[in-house]
mmCIF file with all atom_site columns, C-alpha atoms and ligand atoms in Angstrom:
data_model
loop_
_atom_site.group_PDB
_atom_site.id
_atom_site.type_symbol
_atom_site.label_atom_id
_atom_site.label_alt_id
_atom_site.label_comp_id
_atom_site.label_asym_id
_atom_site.label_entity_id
_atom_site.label_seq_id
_atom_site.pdbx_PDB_ins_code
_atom_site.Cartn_x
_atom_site.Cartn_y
_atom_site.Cartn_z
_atom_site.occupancy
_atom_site.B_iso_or_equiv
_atom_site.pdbx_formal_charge
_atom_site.auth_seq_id
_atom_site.auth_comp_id
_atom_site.auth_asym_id
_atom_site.auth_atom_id
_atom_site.pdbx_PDB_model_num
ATOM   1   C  CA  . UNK H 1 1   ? 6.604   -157.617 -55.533 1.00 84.00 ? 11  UNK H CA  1
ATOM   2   C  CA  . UNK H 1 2   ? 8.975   -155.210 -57.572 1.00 89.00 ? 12  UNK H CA  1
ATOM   3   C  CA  . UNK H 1 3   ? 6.788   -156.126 -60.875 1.00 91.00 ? 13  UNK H CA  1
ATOM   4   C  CA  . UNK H 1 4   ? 3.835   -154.563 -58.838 1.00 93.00 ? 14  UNK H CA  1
ATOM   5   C  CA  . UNK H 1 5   ? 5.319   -151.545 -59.085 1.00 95.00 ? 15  UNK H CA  1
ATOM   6   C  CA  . UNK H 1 6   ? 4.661   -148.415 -61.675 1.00 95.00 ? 16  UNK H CA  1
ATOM   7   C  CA  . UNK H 1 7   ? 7.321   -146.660 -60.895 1.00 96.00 ? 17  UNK H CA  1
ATOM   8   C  CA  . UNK H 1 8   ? 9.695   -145.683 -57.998 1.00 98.00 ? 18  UNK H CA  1
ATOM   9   C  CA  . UNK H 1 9   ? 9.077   -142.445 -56.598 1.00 98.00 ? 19  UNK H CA  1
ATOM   10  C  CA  . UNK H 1 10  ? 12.255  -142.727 -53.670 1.00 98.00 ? 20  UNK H CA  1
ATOM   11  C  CA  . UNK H 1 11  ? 15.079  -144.937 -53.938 1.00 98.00 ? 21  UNK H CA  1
ATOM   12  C  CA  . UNK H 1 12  ? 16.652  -146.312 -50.863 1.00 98.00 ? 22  UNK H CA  1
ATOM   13  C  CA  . UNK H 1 13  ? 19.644  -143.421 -51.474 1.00 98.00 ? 23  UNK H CA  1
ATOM   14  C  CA  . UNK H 1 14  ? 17.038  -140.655 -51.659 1.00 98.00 ? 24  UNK H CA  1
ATOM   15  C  CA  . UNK H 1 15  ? 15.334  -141.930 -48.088 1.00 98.00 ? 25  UNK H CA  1
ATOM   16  C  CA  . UNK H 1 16  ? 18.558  -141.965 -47.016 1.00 98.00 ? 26  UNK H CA  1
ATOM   17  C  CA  . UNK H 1 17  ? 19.545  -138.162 -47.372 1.00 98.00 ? 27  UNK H CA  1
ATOM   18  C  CA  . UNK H 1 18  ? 15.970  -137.246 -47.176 1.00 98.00 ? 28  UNK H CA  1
ATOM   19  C  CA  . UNK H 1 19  ? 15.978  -139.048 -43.436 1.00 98.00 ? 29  UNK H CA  1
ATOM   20  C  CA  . UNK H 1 20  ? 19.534  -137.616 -42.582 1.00 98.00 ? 30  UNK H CA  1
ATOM   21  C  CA  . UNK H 1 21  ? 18.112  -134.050 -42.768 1.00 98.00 ? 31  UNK H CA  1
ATOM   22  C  CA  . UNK H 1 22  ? 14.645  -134.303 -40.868 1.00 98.00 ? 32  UNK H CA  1
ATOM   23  C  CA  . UNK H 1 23  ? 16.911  -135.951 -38.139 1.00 98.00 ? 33  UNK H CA  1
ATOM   24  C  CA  . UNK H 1 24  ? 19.063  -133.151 -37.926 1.00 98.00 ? 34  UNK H CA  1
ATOM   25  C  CA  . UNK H 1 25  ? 15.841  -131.054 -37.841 1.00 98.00 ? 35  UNK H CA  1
ATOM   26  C  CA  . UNK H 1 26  ? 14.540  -133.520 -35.039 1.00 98.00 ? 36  UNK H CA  1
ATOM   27  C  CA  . UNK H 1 27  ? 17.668  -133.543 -33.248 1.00 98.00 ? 37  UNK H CA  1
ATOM   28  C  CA  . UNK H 1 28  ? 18.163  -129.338 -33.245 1.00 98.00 ? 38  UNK H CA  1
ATOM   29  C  CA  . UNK H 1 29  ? 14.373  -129.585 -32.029 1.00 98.00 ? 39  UNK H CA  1
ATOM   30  C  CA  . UNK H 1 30  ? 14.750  -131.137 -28.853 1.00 98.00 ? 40  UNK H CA  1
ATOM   31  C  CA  . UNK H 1 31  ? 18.639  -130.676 -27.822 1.00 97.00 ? 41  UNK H CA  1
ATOM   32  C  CA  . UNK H 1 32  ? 18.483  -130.445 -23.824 1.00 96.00 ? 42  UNK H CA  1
ATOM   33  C  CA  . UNK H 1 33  ? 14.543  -131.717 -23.730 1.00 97.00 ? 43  UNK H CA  1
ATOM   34  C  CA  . UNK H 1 34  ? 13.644  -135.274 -23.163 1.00 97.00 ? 44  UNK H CA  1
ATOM   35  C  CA  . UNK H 1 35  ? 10.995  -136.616 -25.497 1.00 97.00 ? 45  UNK H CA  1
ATOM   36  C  CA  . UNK H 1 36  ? 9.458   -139.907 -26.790 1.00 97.00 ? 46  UNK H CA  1
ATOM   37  C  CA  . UNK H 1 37  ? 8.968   -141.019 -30.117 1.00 97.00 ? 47  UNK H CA  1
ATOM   38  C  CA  . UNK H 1 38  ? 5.683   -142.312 -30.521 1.00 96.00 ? 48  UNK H CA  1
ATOM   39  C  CA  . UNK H 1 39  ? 5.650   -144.396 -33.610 1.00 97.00 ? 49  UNK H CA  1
ATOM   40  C  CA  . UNK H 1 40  ? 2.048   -145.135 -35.139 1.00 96.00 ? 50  UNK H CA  1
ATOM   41  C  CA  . UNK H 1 41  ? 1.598   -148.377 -36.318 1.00 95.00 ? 51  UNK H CA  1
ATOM   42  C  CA  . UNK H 1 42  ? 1.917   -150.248 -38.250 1.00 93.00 ? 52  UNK H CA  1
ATOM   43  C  CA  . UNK H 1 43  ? 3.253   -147.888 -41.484 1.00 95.00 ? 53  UNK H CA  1
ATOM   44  C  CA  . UNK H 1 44  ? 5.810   -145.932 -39.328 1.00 98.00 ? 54  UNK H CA  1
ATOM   45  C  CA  . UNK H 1 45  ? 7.771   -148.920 -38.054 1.00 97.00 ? 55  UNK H CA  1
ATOM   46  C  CA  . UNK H 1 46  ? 10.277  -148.820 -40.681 1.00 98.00 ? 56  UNK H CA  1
ATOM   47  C  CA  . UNK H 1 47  ? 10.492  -144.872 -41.144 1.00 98.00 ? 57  UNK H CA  1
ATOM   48  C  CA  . UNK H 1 48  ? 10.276  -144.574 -37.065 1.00 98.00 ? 58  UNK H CA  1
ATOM   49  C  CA  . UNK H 1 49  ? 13.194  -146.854 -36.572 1.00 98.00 ? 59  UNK H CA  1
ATOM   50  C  CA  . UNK H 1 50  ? 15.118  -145.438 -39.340 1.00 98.00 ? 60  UNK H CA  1
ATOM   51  C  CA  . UNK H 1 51  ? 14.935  -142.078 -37.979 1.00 98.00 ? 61  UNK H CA  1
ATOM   52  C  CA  . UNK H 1 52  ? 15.332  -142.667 -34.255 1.00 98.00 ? 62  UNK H CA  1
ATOM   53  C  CA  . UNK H 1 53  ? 19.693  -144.117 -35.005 1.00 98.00 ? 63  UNK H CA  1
ATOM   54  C  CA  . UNK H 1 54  ? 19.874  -140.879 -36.561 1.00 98.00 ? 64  UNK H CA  1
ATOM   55  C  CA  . UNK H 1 55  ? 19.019  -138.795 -33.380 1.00 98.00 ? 65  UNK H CA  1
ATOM   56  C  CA  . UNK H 1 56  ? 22.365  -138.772 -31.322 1.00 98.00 ? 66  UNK H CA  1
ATOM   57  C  CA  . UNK H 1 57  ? 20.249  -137.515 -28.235 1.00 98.00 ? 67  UNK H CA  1
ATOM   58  C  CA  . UNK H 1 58  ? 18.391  -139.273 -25.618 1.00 97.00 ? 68  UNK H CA  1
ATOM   59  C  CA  . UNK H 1 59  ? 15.113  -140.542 -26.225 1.00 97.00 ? 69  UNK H CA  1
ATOM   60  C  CA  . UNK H 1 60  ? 12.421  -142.789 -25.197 1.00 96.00 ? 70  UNK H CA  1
ATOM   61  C  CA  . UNK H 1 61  ? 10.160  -144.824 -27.825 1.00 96.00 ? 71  UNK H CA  1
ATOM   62  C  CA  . UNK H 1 62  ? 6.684   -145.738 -27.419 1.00 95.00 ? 72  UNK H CA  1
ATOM   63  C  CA  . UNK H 1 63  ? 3.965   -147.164 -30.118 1.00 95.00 ? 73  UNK H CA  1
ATOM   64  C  CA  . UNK H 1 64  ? 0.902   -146.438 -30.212 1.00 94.00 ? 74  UNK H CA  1
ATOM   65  C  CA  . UNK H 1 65  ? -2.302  -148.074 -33.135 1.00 93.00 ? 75  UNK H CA  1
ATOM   66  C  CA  . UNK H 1 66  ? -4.825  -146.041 -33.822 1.00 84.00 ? 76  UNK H CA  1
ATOM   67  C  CA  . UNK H 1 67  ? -7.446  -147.788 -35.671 1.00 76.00 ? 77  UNK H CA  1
ATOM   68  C  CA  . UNK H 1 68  ? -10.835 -146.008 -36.475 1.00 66.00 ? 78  UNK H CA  1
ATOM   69  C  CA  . UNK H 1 69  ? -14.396 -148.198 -36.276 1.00 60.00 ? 79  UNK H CA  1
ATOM   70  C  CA  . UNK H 1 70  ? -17.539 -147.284 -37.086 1.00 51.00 ? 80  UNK H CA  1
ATOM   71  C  CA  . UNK H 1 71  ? -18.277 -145.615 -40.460 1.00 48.00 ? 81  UNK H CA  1
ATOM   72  C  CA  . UNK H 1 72  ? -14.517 -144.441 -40.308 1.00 43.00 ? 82  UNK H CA  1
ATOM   73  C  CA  . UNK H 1 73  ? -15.044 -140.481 -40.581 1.00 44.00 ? 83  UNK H CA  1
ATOM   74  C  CA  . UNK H 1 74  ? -13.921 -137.997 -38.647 1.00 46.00 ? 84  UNK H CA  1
ATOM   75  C  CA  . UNK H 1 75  ? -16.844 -138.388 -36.730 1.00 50.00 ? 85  UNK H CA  1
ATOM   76  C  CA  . UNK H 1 76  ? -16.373 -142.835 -36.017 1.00 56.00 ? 86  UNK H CA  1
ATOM   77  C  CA  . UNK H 1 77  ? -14.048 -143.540 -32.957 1.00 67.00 ? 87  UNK H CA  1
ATOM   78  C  CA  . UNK H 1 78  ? -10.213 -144.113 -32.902 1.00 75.00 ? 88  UNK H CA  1
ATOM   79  C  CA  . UNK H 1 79  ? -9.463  -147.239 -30.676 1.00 84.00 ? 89  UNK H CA  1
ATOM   80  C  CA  . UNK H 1 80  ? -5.938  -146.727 -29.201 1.00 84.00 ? 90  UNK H CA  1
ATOM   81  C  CA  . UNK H 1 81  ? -3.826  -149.407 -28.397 1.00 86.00 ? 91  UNK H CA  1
ATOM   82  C  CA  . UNK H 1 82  ? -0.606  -148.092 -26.624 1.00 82.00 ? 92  UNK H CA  1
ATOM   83  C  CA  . UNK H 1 83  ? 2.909   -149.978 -26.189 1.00 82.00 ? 93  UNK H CA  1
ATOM   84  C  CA  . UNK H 1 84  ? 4.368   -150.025 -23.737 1.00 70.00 ? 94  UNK H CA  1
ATOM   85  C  CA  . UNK H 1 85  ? 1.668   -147.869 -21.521 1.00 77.00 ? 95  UNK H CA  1
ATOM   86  C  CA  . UNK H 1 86  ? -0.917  -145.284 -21.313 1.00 77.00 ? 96  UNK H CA  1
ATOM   87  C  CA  . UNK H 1 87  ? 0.581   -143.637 -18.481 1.00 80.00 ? 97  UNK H CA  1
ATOM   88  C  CA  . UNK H 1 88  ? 3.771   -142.588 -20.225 1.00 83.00 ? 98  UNK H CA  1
ATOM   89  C  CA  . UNK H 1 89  ? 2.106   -140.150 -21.834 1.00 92.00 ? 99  UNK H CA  1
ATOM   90  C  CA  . UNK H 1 90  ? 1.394   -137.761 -19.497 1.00 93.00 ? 100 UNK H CA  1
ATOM   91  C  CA  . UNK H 1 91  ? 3.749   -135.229 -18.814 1.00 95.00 ? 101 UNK H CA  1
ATOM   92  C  CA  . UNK H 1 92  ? 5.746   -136.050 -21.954 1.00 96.00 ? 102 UNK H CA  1
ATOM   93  C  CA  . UNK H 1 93  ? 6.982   -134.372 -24.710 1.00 97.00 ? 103 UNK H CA  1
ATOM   94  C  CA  . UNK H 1 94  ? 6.036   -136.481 -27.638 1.00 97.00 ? 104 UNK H CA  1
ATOM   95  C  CA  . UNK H 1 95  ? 7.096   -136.615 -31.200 1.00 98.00 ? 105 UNK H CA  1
ATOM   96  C  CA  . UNK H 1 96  ? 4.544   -138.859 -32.960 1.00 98.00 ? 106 UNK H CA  1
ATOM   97  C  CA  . UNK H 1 97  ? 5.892   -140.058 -36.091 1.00 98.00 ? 107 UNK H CA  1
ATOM   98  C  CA  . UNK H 1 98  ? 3.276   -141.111 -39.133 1.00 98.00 ? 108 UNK H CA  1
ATOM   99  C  CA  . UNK H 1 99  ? 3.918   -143.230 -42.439 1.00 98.00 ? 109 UNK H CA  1
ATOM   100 C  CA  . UNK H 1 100 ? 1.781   -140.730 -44.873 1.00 97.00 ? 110 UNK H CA  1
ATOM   101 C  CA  . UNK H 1 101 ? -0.287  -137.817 -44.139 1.00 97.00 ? 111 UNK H CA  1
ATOM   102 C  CA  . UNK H 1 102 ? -3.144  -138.012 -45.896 1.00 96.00 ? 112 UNK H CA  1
ATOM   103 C  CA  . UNK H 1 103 ? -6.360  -136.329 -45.304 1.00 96.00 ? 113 UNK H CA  1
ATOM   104 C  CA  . UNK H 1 104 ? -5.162  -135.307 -41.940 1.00 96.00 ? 114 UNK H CA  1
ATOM   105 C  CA  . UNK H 1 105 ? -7.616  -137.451 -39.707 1.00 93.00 ? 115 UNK H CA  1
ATOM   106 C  CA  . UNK H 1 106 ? -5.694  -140.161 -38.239 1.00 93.00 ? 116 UNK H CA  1
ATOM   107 C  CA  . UNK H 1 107 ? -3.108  -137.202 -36.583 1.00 96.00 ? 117 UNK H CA  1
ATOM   108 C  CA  . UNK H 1 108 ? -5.327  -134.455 -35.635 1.00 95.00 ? 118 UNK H CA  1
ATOM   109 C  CA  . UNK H 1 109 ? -7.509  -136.873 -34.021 1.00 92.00 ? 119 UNK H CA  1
ATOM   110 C  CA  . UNK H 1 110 ? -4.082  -138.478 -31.984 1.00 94.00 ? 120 UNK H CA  1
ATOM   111 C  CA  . UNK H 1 111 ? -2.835  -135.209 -31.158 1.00 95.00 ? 121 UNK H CA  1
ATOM   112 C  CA  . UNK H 1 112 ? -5.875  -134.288 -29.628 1.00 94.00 ? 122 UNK H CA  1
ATOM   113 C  CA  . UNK H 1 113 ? -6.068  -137.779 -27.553 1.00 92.00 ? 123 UNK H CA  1
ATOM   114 C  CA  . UNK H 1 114 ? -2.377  -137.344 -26.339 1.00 94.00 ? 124 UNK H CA  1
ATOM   115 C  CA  . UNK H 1 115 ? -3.910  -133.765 -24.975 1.00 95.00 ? 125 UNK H CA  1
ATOM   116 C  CA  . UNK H 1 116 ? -6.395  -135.613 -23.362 1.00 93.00 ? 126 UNK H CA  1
ATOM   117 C  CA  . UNK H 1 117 ? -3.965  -138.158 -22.031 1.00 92.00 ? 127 UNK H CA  1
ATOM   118 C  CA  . UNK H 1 118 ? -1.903  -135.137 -19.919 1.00 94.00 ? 128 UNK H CA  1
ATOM   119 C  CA  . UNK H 1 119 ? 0.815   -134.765 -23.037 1.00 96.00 ? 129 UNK H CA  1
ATOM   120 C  CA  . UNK H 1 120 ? 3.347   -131.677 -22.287 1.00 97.00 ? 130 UNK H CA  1
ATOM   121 C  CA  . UNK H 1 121 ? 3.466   -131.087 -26.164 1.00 98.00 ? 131 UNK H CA  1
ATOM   122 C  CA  . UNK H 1 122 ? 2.774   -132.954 -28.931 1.00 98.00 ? 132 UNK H CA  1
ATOM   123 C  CA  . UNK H 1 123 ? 4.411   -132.390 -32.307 1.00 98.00 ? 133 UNK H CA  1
ATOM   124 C  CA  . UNK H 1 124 ? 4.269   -134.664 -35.252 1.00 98.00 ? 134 UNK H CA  1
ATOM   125 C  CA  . UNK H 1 125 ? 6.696   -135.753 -37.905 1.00 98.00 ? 135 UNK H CA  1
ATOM   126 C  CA  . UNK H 1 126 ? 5.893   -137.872 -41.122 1.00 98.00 ? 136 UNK H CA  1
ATOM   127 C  CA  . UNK H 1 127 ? 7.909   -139.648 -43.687 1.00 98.00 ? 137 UNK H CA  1
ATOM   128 C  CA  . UNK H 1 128 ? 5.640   -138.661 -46.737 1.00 98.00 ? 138 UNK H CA  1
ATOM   129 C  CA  . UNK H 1 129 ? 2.948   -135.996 -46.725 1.00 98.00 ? 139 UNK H CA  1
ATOM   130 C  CA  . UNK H 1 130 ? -0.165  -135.798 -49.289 1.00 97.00 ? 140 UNK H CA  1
ATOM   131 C  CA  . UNK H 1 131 ? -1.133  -131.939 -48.794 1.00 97.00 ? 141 UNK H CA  1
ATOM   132 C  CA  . UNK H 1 132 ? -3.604  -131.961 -51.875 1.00 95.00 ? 142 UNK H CA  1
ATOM   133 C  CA  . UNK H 1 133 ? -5.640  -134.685 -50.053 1.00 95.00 ? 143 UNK H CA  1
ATOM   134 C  CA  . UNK H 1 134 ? -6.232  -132.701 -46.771 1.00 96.00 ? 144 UNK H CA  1
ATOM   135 C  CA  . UNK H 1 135 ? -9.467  -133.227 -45.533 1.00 96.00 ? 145 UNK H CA  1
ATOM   136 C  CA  . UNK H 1 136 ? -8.743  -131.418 -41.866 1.00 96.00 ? 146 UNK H CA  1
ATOM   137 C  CA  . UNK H 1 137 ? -6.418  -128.498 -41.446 1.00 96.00 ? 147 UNK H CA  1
ATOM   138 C  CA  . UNK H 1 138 ? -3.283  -129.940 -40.221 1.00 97.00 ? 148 UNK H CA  1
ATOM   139 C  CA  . UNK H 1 139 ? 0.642   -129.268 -40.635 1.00 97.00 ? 149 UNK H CA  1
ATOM   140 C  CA  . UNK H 1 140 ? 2.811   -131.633 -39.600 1.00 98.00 ? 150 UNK H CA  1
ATOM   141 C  CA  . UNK H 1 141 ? 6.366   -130.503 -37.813 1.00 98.00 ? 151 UNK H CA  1
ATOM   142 C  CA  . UNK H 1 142 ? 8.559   -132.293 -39.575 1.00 98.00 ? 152 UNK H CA  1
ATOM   143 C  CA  . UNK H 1 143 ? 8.451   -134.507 -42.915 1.00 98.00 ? 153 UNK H CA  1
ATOM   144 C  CA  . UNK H 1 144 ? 10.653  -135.702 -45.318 1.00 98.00 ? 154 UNK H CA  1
ATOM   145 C  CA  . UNK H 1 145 ? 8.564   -136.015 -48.813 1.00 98.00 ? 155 UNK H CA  1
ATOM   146 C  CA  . UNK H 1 146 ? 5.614   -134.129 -50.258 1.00 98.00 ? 156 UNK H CA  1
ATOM   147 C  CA  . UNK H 1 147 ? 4.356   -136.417 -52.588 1.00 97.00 ? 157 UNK H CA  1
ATOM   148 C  CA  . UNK H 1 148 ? 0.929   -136.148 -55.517 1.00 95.00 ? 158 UNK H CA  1
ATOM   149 C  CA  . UNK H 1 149 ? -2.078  -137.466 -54.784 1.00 93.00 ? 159 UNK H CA  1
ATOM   150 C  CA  . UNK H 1 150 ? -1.372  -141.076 -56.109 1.00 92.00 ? 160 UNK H CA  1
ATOM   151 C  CA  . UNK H 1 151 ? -1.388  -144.163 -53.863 1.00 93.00 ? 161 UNK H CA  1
ATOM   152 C  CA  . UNK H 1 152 ? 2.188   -145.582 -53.200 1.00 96.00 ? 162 UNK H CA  1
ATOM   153 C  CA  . UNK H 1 153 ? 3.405   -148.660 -51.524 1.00 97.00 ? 163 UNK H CA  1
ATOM   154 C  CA  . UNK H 1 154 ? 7.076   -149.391 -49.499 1.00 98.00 ? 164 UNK H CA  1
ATOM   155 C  CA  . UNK H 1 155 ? 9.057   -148.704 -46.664 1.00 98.00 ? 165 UNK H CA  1
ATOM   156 C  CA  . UNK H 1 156 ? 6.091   -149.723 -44.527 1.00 98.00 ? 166 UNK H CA  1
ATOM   157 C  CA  . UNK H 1 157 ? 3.071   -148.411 -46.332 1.00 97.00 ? 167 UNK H CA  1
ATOM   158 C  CA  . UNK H 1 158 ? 1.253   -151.425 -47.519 1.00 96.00 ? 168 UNK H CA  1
ATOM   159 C  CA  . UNK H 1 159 ? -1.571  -152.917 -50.020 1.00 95.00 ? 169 UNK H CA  1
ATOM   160 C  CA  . UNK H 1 160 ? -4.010  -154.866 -48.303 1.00 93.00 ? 170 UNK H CA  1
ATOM   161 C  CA  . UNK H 1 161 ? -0.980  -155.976 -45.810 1.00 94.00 ? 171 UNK H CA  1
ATOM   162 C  CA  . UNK H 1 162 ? 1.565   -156.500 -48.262 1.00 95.00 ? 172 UNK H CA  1
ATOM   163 C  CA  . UNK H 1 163 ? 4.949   -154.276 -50.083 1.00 97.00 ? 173 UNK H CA  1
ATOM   164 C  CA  . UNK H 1 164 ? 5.569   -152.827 -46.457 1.00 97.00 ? 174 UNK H CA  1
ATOM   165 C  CA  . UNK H 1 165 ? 9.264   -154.824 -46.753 1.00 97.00 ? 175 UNK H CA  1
ATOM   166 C  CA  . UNK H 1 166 ? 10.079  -153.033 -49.840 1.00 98.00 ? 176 UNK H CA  1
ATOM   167 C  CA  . UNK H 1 167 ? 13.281  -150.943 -49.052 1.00 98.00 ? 177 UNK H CA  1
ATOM   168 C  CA  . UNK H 1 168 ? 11.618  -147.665 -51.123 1.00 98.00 ? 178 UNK H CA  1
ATOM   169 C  CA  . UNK H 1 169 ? 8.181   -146.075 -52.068 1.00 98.00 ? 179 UNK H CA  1
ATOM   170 C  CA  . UNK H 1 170 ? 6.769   -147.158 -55.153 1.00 98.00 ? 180 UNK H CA  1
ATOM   171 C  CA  . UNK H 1 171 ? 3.124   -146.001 -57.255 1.00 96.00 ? 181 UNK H CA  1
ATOM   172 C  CA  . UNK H 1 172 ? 1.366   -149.269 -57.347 1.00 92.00 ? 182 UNK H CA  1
ATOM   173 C  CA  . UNK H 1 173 ? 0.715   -150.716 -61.128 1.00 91.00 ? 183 UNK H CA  1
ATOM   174 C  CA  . UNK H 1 174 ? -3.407  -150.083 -61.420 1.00 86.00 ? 184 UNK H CA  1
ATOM   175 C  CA  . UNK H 1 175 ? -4.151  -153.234 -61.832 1.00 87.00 ? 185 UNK H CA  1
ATOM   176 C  CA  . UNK H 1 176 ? -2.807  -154.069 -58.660 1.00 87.00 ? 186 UNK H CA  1
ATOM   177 C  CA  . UNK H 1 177 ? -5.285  -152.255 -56.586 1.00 79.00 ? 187 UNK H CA  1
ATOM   178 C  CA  . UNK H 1 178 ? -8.334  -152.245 -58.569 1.00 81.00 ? 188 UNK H CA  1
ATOM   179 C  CA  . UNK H 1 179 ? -8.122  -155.866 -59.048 1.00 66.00 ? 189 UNK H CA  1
ATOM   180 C  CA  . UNK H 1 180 ? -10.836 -157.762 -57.176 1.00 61.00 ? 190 UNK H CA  1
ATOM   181 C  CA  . UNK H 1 181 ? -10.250 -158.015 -53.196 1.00 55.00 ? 191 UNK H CA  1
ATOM   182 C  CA  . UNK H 1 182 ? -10.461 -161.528 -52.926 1.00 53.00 ? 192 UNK H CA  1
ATOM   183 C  CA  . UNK H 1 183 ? -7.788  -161.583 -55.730 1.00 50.00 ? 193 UNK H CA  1
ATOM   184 C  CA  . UNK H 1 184 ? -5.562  -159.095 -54.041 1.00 47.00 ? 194 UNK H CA  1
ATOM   185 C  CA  . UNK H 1 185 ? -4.886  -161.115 -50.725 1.00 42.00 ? 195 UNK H CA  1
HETATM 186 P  P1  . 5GP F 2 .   ? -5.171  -139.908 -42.909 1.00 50.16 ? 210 5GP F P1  1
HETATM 187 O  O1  . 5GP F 2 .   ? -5.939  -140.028 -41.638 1.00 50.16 ? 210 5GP F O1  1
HETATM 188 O  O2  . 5GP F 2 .   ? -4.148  -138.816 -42.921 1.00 50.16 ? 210 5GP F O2  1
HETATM 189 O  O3  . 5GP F 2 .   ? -6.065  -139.855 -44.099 1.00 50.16 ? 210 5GP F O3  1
HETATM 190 O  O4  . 5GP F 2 .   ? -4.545  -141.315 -43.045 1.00 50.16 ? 210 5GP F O4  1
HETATM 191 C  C1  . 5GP F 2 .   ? -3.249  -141.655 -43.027 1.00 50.16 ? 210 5GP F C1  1
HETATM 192 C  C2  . 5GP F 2 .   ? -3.206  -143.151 -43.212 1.00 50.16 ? 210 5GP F C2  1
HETATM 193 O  O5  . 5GP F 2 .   ? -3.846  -143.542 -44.433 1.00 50.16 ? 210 5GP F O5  1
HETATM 194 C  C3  . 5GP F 2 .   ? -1.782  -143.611 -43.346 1.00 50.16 ? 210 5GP F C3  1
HETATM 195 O  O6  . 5GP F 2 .   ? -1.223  -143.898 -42.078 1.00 50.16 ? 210 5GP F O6  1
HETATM 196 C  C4  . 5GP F 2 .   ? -1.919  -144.819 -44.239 1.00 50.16 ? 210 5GP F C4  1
HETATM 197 O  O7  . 5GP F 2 .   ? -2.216  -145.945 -43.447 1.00 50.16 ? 210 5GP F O7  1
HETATM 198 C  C5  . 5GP F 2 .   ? -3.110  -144.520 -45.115 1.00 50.16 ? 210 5GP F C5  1
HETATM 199 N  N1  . 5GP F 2 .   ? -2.695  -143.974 -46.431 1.00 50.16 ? 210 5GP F N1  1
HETATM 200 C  C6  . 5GP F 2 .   ? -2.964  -142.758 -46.920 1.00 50.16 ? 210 5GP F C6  1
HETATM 201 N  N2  . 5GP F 2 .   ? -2.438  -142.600 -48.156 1.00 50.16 ? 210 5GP F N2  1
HETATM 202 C  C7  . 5GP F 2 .   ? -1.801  -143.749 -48.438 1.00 50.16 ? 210 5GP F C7  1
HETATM 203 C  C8  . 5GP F 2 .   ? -1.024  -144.209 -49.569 1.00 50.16 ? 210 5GP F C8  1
HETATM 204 O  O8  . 5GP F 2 .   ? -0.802  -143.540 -50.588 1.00 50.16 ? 210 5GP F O8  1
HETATM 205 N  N3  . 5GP F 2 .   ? -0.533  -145.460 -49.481 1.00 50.16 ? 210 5GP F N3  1
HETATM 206 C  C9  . 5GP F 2 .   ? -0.715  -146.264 -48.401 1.00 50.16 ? 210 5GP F C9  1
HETATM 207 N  N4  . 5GP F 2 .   ? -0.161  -147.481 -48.427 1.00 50.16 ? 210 5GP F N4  1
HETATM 208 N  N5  . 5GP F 2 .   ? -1.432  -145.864 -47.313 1.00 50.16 ? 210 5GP F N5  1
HETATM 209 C  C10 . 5GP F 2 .   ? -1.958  -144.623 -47.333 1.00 50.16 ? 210 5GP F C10 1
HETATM 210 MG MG1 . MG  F 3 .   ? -1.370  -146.112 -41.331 1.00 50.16 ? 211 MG  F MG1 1
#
């Protein structure tokens, strides 16, 4: 896998520190106020769990997939899938916590169906964060990285499946990506 990689843009050390700090942001955040980390699937597991034995303060961790169908814009539905339940959602403070933000869909379009779902608050925290791609206004609470608009693999961000096991974020060699899909897999 390493040999499919450009260049690294965050060595394990950097995630590290750069994790240390937005849990001590996390942690000042909700001293004295239960809350649930929601991690979204599957990018965040790696990030989510990271974060969470950083945060010396009780918490409660849920999962949640959002997947969209249809045409896949803003517009197409998000089908939910929610671990452990649905109903402990409501009434909860939760922090959902994202892989990449991107163009912005995938969370505003959560936040809004934890609202919906009887959520006390909803804030949002993200390991890397994309802010020339925005597509929908959205600011995220917390996040570690900004990173340029280029398309980067590790620490649970995948290709077609794969590089999610790779312990930092990498810029995927071109060929890698815009080599047939059949050849990819
Ligand atoms: P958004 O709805 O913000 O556009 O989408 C965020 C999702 O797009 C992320 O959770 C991730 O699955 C995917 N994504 C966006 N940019 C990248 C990237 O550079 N690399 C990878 N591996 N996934 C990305
Ligand atoms: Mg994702």
């Amino acid at each position: 896998m390493d040999h499919d990689v450009e260049r690294i843009l965050f060595n394990e050390a950097e995630i590290r520190s750069g994790t240390d700090r937005v849990a001590a942001e996390v942690t000042a955040a909700y001293a004295g106020r239960p809350f649930t980390v929601v991690s979204v699937l599957k990018g965040s597991c790696i990030f989510a769990s990271d974060l969470i034995r950083r945060i010396p303060i009780p918490l409660e961790l849920a999962f949640v997939s959002a997947s969209s169908y249809g045409d896949g814009t803003q517009s197409g539905r998000l089908a939910l899938n929610f671990f452990p339940a649905e109903s402990e959602i409501a009434g909860r403070n939760l922090l959902l916590v994202d892989d990449i933000l991107d163009t912005g869909k995938t969370l505003s379009r959560l936040v809004g169906e934890m609202h919906k779902r009887g959520a006390a608050e909803v804030r949002s925290c993200v390991f890397l964060d994309k802010p020339a791609r925005r597509a929908v206004p959205f600011r995220a609470d917390f996040r570690v990285f900004e990173v340029d608009d280029l398309f980067v693999v590790g620490y649970g961000l995948d290709f077609a499946g794969h590089y999610r096991n790779l312990p930092y974020v990498g810029a995927l060699k071109r060929e890698c990506y815009e080599r047939p899909r059949s050849a990819a897999r």
